[in-house]
XYZ file of C-alpha atoms in Angstrom:
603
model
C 107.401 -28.980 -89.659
C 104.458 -29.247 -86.809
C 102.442 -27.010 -89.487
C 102.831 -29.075 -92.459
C 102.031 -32.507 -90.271
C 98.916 -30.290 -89.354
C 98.132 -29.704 -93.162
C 98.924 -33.507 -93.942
C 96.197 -34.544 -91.315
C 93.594 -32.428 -92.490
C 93.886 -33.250 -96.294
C 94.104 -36.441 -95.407
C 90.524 -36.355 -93.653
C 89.121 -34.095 -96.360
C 90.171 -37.122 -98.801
C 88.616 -39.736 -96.753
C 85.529 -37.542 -95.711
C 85.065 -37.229 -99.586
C 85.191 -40.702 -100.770
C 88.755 -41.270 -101.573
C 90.198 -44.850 -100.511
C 93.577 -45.044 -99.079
C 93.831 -47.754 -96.673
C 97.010 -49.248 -97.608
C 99.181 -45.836 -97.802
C 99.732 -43.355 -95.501
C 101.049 -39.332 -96.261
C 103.588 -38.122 -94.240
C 106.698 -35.444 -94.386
C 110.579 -36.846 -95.657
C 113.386 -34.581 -95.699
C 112.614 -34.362 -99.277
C 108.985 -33.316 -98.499
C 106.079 -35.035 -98.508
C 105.777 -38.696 -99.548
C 103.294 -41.776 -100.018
C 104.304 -44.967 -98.476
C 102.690 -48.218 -97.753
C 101.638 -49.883 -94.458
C 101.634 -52.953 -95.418
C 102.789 -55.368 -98.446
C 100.932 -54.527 -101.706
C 100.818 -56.881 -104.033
C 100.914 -56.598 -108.104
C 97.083 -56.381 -109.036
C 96.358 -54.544 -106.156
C 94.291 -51.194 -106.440
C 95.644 -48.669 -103.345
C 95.107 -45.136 -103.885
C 91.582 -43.923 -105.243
C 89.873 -41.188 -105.412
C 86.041 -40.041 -106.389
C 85.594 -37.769 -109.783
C 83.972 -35.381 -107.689
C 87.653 -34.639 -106.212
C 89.373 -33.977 -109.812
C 90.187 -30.502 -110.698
C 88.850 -30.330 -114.091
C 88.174 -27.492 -116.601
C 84.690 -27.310 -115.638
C 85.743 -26.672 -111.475
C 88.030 -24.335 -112.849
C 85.118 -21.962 -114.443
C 82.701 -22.547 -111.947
C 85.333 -20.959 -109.194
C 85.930 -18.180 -111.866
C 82.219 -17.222 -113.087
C 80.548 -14.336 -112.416
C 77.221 -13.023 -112.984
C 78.019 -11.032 -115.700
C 81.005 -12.930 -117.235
C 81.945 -16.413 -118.630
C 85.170 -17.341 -118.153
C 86.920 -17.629 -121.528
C 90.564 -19.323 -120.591
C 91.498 -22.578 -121.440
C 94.408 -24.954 -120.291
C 97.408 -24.224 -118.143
C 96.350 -20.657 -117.759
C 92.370 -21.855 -116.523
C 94.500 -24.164 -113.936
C 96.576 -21.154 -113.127
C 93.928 -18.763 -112.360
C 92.026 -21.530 -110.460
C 95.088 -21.862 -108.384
C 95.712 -18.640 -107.813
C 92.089 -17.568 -106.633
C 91.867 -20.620 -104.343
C 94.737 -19.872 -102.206
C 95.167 -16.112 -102.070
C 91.361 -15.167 -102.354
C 88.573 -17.996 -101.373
C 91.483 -19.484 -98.553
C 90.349 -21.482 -95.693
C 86.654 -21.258 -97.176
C 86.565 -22.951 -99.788
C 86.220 -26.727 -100.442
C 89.644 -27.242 -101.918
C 91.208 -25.067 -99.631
C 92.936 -28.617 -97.475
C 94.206 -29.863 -100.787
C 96.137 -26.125 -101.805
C 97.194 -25.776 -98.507
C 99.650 -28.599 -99.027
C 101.290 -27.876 -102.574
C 104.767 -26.376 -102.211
C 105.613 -22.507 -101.878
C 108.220 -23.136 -103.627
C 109.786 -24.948 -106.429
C 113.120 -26.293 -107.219
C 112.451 -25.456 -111.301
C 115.132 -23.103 -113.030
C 112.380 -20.238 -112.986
C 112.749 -20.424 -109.708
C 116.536 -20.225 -109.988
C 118.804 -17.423 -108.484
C 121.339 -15.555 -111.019
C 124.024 -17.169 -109.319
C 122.018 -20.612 -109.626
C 121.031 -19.711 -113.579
C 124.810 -19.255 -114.318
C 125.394 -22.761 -113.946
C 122.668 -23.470 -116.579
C 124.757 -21.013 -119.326
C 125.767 -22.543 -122.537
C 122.902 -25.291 -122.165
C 120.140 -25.650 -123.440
C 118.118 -25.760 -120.804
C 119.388 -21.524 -120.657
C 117.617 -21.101 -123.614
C 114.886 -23.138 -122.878
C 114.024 -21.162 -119.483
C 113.860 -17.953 -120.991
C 111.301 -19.605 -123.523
C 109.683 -20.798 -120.871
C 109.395 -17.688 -119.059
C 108.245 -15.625 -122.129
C 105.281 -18.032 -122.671
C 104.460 -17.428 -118.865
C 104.473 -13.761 -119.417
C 102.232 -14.299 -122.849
C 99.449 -16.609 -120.875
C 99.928 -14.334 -117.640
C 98.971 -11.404 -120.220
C 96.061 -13.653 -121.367
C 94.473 -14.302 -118.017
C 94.556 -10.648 -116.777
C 92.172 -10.080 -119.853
C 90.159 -13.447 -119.224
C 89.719 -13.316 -115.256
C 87.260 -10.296 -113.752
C 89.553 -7.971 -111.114
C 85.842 -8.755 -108.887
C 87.435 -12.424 -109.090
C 90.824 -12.395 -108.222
C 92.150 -8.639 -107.422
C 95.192 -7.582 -109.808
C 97.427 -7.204 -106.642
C 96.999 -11.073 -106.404
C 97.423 -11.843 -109.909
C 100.696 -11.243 -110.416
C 103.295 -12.818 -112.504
C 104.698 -13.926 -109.390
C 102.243 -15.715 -108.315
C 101.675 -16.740 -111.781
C 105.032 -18.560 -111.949
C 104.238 -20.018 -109.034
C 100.808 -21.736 -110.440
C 102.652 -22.878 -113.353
C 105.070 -24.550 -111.428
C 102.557 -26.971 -110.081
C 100.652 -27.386 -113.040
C 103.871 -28.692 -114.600
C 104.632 -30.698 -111.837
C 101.288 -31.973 -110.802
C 98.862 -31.967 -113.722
C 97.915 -34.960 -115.751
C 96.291 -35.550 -118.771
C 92.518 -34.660 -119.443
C 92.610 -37.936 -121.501
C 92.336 -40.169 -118.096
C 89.291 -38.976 -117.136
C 88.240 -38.621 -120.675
C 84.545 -39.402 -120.764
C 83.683 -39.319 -117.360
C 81.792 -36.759 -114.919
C 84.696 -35.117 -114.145
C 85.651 -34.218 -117.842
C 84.993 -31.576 -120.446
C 87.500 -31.571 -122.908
C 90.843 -29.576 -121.736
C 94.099 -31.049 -121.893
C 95.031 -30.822 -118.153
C 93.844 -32.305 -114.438
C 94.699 -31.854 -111.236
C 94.153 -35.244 -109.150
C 94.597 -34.680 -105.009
C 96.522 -37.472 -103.523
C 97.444 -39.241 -106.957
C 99.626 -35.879 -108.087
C 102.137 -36.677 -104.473
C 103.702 -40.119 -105.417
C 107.058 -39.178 -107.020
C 108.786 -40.338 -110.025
C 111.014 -43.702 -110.291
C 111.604 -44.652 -113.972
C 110.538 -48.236 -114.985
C 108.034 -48.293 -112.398
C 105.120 -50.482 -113.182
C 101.778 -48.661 -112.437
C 98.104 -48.673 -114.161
C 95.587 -46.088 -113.789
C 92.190 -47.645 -112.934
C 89.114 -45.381 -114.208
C 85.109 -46.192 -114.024
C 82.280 -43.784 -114.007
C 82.864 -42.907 -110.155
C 86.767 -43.195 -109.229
C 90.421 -42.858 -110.708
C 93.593 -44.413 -109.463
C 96.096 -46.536 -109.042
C 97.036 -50.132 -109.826
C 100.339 -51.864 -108.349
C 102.191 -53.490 -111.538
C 104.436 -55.079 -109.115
C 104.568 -56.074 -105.236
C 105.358 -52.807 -102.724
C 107.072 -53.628 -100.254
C 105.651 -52.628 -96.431
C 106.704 -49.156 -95.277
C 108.222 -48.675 -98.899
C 107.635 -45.664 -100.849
C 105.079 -45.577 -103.530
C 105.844 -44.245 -106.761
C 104.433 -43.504 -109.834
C 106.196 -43.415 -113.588
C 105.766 -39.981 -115.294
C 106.840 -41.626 -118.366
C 110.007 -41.049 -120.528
C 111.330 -37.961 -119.232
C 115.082 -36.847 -119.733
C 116.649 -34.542 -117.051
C 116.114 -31.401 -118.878
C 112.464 -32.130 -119.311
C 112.610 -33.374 -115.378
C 114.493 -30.165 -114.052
C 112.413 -27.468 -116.364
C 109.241 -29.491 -115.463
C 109.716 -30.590 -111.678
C 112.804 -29.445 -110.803
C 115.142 -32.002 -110.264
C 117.494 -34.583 -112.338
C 118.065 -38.414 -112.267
C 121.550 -39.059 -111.730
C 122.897 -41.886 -114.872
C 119.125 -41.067 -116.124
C 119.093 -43.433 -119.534
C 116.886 -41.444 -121.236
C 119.083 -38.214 -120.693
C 119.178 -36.297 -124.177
C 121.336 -33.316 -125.631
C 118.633 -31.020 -127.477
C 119.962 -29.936 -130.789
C 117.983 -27.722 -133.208
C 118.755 -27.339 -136.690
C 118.338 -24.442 -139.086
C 118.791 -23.903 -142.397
C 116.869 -21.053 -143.292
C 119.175 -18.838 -144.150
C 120.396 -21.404 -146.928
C 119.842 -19.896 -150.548
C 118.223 -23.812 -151.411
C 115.894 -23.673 -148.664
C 112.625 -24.414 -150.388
C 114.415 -27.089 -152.193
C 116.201 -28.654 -149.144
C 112.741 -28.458 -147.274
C 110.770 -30.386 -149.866
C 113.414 -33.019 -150.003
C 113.150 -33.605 -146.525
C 109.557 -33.697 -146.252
C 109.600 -35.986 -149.252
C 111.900 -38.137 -147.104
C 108.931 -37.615 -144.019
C 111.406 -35.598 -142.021
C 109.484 -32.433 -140.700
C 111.449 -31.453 -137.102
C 114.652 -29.574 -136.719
C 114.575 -30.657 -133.340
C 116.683 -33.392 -132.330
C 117.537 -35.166 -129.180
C 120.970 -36.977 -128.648
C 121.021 -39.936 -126.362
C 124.880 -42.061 -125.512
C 123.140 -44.613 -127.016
C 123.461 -43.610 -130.947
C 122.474 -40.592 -132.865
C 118.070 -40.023 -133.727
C 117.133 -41.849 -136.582
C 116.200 -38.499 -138.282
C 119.024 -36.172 -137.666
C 122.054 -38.253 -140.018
C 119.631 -37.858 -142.892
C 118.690 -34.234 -142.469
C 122.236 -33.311 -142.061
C 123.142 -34.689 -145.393
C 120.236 -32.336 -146.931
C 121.292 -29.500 -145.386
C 125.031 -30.451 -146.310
C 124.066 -31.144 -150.395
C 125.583 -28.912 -152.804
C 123.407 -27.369 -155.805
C 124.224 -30.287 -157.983
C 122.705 -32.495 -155.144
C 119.843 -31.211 -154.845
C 118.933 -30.653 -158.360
C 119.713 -34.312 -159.546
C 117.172 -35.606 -155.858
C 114.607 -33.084 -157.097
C 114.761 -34.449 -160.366
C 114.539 -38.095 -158.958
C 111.411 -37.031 -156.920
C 109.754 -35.355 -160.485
C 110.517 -38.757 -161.941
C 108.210 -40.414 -158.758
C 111.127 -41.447 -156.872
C 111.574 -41.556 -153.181
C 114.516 -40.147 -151.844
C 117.206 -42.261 -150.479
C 118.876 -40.332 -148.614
C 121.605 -43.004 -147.194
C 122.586 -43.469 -150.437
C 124.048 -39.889 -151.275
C 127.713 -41.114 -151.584
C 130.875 -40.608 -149.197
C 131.308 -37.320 -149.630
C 127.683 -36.370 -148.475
C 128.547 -38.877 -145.918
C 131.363 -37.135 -144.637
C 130.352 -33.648 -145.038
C 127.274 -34.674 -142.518
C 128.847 -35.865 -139.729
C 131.707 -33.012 -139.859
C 129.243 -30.112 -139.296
C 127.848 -32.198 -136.878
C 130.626 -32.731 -134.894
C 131.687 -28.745 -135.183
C 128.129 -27.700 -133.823
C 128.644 -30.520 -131.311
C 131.958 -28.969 -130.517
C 130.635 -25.383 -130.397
C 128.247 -26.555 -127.992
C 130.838 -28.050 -126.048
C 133.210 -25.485 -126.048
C 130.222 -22.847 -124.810
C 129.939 -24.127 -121.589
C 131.868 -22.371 -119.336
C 134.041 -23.931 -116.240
C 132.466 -23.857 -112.905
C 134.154 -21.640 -110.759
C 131.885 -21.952 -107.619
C 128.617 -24.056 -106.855
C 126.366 -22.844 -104.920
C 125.733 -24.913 -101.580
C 121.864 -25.320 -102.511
C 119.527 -28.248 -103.850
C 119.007 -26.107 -107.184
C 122.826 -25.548 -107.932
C 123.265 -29.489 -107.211
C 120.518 -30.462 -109.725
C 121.931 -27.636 -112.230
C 125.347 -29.385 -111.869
C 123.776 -32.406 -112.241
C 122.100 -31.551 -115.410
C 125.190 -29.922 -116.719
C 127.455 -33.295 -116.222
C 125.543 -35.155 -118.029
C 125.342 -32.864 -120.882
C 128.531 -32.480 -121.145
C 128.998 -36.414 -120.760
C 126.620 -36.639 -123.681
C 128.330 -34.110 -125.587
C 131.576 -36.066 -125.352
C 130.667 -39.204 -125.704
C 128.723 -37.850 -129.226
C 131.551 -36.798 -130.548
C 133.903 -39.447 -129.492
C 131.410 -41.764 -131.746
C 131.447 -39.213 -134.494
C 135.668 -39.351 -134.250
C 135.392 -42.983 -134.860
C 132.817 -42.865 -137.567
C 134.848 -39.888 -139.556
C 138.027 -42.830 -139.171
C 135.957 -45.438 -140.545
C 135.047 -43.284 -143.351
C 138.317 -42.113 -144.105
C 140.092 -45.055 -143.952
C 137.707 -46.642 -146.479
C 138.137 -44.174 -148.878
C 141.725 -44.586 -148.914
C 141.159 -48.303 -150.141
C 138.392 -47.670 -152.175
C 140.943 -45.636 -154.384
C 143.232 -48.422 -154.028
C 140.859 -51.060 -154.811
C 139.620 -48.734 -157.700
C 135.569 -48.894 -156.016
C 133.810 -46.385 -155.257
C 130.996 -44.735 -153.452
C 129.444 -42.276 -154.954
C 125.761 -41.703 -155.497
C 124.132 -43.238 -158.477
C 122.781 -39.804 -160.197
C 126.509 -38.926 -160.059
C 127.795 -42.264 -161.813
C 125.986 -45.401 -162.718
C 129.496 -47.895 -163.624
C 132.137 -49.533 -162.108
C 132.382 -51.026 -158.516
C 130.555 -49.516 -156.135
C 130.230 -50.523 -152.615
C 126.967 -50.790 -150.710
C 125.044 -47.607 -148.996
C 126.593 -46.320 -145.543
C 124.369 -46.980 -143.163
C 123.229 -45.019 -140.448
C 126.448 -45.111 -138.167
C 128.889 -45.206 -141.198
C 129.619 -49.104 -139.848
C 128.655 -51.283 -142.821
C 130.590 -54.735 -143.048
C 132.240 -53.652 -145.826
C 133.801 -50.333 -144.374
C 134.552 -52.239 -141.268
C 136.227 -54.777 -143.342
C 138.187 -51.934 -145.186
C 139.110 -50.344 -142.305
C 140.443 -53.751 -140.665
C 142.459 -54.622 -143.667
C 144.160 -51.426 -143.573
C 144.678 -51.607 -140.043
C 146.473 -55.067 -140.324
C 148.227 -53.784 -143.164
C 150.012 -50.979 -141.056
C 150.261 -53.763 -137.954
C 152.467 -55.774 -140.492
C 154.977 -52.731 -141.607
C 157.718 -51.905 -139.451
C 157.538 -49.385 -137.106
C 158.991 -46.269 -138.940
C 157.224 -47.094 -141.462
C 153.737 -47.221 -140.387
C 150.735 -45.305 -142.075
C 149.755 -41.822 -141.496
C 146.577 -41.191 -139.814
C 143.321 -42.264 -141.752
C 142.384 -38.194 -142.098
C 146.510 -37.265 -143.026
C 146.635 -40.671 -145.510
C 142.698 -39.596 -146.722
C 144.179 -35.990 -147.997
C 147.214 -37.447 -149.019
C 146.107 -40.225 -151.006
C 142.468 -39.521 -151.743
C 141.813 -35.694 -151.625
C 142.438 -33.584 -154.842
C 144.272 -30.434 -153.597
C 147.494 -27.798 -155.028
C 149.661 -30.500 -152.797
C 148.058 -33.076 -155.341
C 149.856 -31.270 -158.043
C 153.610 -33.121 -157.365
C 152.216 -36.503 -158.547
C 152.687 -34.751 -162.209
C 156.049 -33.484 -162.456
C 154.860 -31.721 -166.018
C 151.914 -30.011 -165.351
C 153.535 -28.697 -161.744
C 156.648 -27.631 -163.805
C 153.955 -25.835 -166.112
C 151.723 -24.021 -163.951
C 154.570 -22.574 -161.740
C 155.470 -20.469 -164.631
C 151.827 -19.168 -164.761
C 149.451 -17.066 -162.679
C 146.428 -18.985 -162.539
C 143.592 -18.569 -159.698
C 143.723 -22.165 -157.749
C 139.951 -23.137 -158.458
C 141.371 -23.026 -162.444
C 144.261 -24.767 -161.753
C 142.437 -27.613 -159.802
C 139.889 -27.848 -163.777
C 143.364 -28.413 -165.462
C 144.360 -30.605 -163.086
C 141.160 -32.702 -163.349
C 141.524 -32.485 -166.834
C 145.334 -33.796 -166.868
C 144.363 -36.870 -164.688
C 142.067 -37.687 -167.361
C 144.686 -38.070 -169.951
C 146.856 -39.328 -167.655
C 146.381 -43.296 -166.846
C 149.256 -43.222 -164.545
C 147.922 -40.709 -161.747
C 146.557 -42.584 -159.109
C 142.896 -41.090 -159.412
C 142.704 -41.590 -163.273
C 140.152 -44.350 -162.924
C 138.062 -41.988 -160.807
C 138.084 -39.140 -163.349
C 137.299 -41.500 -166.406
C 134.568 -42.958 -164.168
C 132.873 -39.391 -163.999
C 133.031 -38.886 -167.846
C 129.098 -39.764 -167.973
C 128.481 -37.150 -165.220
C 126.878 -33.461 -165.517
C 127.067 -30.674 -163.652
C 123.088 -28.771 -164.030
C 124.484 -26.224 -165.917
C 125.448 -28.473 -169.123
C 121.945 -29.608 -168.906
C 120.604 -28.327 -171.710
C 116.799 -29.735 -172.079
C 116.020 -27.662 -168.587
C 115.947 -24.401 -169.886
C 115.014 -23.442 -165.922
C 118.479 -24.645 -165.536
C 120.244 -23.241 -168.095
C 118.985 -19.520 -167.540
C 120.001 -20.028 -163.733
C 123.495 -21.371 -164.979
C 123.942 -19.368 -167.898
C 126.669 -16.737 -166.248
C 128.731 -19.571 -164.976
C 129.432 -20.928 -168.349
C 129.615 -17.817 -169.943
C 132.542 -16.844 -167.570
C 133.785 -20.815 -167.402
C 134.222 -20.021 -171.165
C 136.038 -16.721 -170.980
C 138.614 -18.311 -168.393
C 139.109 -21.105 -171.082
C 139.500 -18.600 -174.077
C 141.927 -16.687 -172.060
C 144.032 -19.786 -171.517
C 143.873 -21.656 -174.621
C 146.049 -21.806 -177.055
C 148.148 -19.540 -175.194
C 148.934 -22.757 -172.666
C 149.044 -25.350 -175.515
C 151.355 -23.378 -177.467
C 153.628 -22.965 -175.082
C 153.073 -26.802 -173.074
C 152.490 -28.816 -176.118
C 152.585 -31.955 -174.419
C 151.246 -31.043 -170.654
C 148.148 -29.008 -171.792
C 147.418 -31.260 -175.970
C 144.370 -29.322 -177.858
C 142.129 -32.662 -177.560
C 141.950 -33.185 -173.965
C 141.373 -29.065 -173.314
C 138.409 -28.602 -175.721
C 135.626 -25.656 -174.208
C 133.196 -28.820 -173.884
C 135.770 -30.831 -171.572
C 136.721 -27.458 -169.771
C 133.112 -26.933 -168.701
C 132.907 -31.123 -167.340
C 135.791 -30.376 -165.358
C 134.199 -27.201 -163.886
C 131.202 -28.918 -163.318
C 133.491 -31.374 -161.634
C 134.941 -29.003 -159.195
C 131.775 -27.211 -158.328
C 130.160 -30.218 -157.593
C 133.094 -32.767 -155.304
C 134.431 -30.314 -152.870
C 135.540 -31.518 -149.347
C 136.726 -29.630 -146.736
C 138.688 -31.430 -144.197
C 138.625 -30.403 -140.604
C 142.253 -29.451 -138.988
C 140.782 -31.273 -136.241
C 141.167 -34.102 -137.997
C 145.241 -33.911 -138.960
C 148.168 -33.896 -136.914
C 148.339 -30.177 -139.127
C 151.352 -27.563 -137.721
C 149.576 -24.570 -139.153
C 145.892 -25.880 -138.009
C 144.223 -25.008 -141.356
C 141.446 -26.868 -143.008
C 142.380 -28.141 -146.033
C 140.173 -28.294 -149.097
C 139.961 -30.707 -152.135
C 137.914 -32.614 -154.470
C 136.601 -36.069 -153.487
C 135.887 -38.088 -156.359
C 134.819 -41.823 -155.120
């Protein structure tokens, strides 16, 4: 401790003997390390921690401790900072001029490359695992870089190690600033990164008010509000969530507000990928990175989820919209879409969840707190997500079992253009007229008596809604019929469809008839792009309908009648099937055997 105070004192004098102003703070050593406080009251407006350009560690220092005779140094960035760092305190040492100002950085860093196996275990099933080992191959990449850029005569390969390289990485993360605020000035030539003595120790407090104060000769600080006497003084690095705070400088913010879940999307293994791709940049959605906050869901990541979600028939009727010079509106796919969305989301969410593994033993050090740390609030994030999605899925549910009721609808306008349809789902699936659905039906069951109260909105949605086998009892007929066949289910679900049709008393009659305008790509015949790509499906659609009929009419006159089984309806029922699935989650149902179950949703 008598060694750093002795490192403390002469920094501070090289500071002071250089030009730097710092008569209202004072350096000294906490039991965090070392720390900037002030002496006296600052107040707001006040200007207390300067230095001169000449002390800024810019791109141009960097090369002129680098140079030799016979070679320019051609590095740029974090790796010029690295090499600069490196040279200065395990070759030029106590000689050089900058040698008091890297004689006080840290040895050693608190960041998860820094982390012990034991320590890194606690990080498993995070992102932040994956984001460390990216992190660590990029190291490796620019440590590869800078034994090729930097002269052995410079800095001896038995001093450039990774190691060491690591270690000058750490501190440009947790230290450097932006070239942009000394952009312009003496110190400057361009790069992206600065090292500032003094101004790089105040530590981080979110929602501090601070202002950087730059002329021709000095940079610093500003107080944006009053310090109190012998208070520390902080600086704001900005928005930062834990995982960028922990990679970056090694340690978390506990209840930090701006704490995120990373999430990163992929579809590009999805046969539609080109398609899906333009669609989304057509909707100005270009990242498959998304961060998760408690406080709602990214703007962008609902939206690309229903993309990635859309079924062929989706995405060629939005392409075709787009052709026409349409924007995409992608909030206004229908309930299905809507649905389908948020229940991959919640089973990556749950994946997620599920892959972090239970802490068996913390280690007693300041890394394994801040990894625990981290974790906890990932986790808290992860549940709290999908408590929200939960809610949302019941919302959605529960309005489609009185949309049904209520004979509205919500399904997109390229699918059907008639009858009632309710307004576009917004963001959170919380419109006023869900909500109002979803209360109605929830005073509805408060009124019944007890035994008699509804089923769960997801067991009452595949009940009542859902098109499925079970569906099949609501016509005594047909049932009676197609027990006496063998029939593949996807076929029997196109009779089905086309039975409802004829059928005014099944309860999703309305909902067929409402689709009679609709058609699946394959029936549409002016794309003859289209109706190459499509034309095995109808050839085999119409073997499975030659094979059936007349046999079936002949023998179920009245369940399976000539005119409501023609090859042309046969094909628009098809269509129909292809195009409406929904699985349900058994998540979502009270289910004994735990199995998703499958359907057509037709609102």
């Amino acid at each position: 401790m008598e060694r750093n105070k002795q490192r403390l004192d002469q920094f501070v004098d090289w500071l002071e003997d250089n030009g730097a102003e710092m008569s209202r703070i004072v350096v000294r050593e906490t039991e965090h390390g070392n720390g900037v406080y002030a002496r006296d009251e600052i107040s707001e407006g006040t200007q207390y921690a300067q230095i001169p350009m000449r002390l800024v560690v810019s791109a141009r220092v960097c090369r002129e401790a680098l140079r030799t005779d016979t070679q320019r140094v051609e590095l740029t960035g974090r790796p010029l900072l690295c090499a600069f760092l490196i040279q200065q305190r395990l070759v030029a040492g106590e000689s050089s001029f900058w040698h008091p100002y890297i004689s006080i950085l840290p040895r050693e860093f608190h960041t998860p490359l820094f982390f012990t196996s034991q320590e890194l275990d606690l990080l498993r099933g995070t992102p932040m695992e994956h984001a460390v080992e990216d992190r660590r191959q990029l190291l490796r990449e620019e440590h590869a870089a800078t034994l090729q850029g930097v002269s052995d005569a410079v800095i001896p390969r038995s001093e450039l190690t990774f190691e060491n390289y690591v270690w000058a990485a750490a501190v440009v993360s947790s230290r450097a600033f932006t070239e942009s605020l000394v952009s312009g000035t003496a110190g400057s030539d361009g790069e992206t990164s600065v090292l500032l003595p003094l101004l790089d120790m105040m530590n981080h407090r979110p929602l501090t008010r601070v202002s950087w104060i730059t002329n021709d000769a000095t940079i610093g600080f500003q107080a944006g509000a009053v310090i109190g006497a012998q208070c520390e003084v902080v600086n704001n690095y900005g928005a930062k969530s834990n995982e960028e705070l922990l990679l970056g400088y090694g340690f978390c913010i506990p209840g930090n507000p701006l704490s995120c879940y990373h999430i990163k999307l992929n579809y590009s293994r999805d046969p539609q990928e080109a398609d899906k791709r333009m669609i989304l940049e057509r909707a100005h959605i270009a990242s498959c990175d998304h961060y998760i906050r408690t406080d709602g869901l990214p703007r962008d990541l609902l939206p690309m989820l229903r993309v990635m979600v859309m079924t062929e028939t989706d995405v060629y009727y939005v392409k075709q919209a787009i052709v026409s010079g349409k924007e995409p509106k992608l909030d206004q796919l229908g309930l299905r879409i809507e649905l389908r969305a948020r229940f991959l989301l919640a089973f990556l969410l749950r994946k997620k969840l599920d892959a972090l593994p239970q802490i068996e033993c913390v280690p007693s050090t300041e890394n394994g707190r801040q990894a625990v740390l981290y974790r906890e609030e990932i986790e808290s994030i992860l549940l709290s997500t999908l408590s929200d999605l939960d809610k949302a899925e019941c919302r959605l549910l529960a309005c489609a079992s009185k949309l049904i009721a209520d004979d509205l609808h919500l399904l997109p306008l390229y699918v059907c253009d008639n009858g009632q349809q309710l307004d576009a789902i917004d963001e959170q699936s919380s419109t006023n007229v869900g909500d109002q659905l979803v209360a109605e039906s929830s005073d509805e069951q408060q009124s019944r008596p007890k035994k008699s109260r509804a089923a769960p909105p997801a067991q009452q949605f595949v009940d009542d809604v859902l098109v499925t086998e079970e569906s099949f009892a609501h016509d005594a007929d047909f049932l009676a019929a197609v027990e006496q066949v063998d029939i593949d289910t996807d076929v029997l679900l196109v009779l089905f469809i086309l039975r409802i049709r004829m059928c005014s008393a099944l309860p999703w009659h309305t909902a067929v008839r409402r689709l009679e305008s609709f058609q699946h790509p394959m029936l549409v015949y002016d794309d003859p792009d289209t109706a190459e790509a499509y034309g095995e499906m109808m050839m085999e659609m119409g073997e499975i309908h030659d094979s059936l009929f007349p046999l079936l009419t002949e023998h179920f006159p009245d369940v399976f009648p000539p005119e409501h089984f023609t090859p042309e309806l046969f094909l628009w029922a098809a269509g129909i099937t292809e195009s409406f699935r929904l699985e349900v989650p058994a998540r979502c149902m009270d289910a004994a055997d735990g199995c998703d179950v499958e359907g057509l949703l037709l609102l």
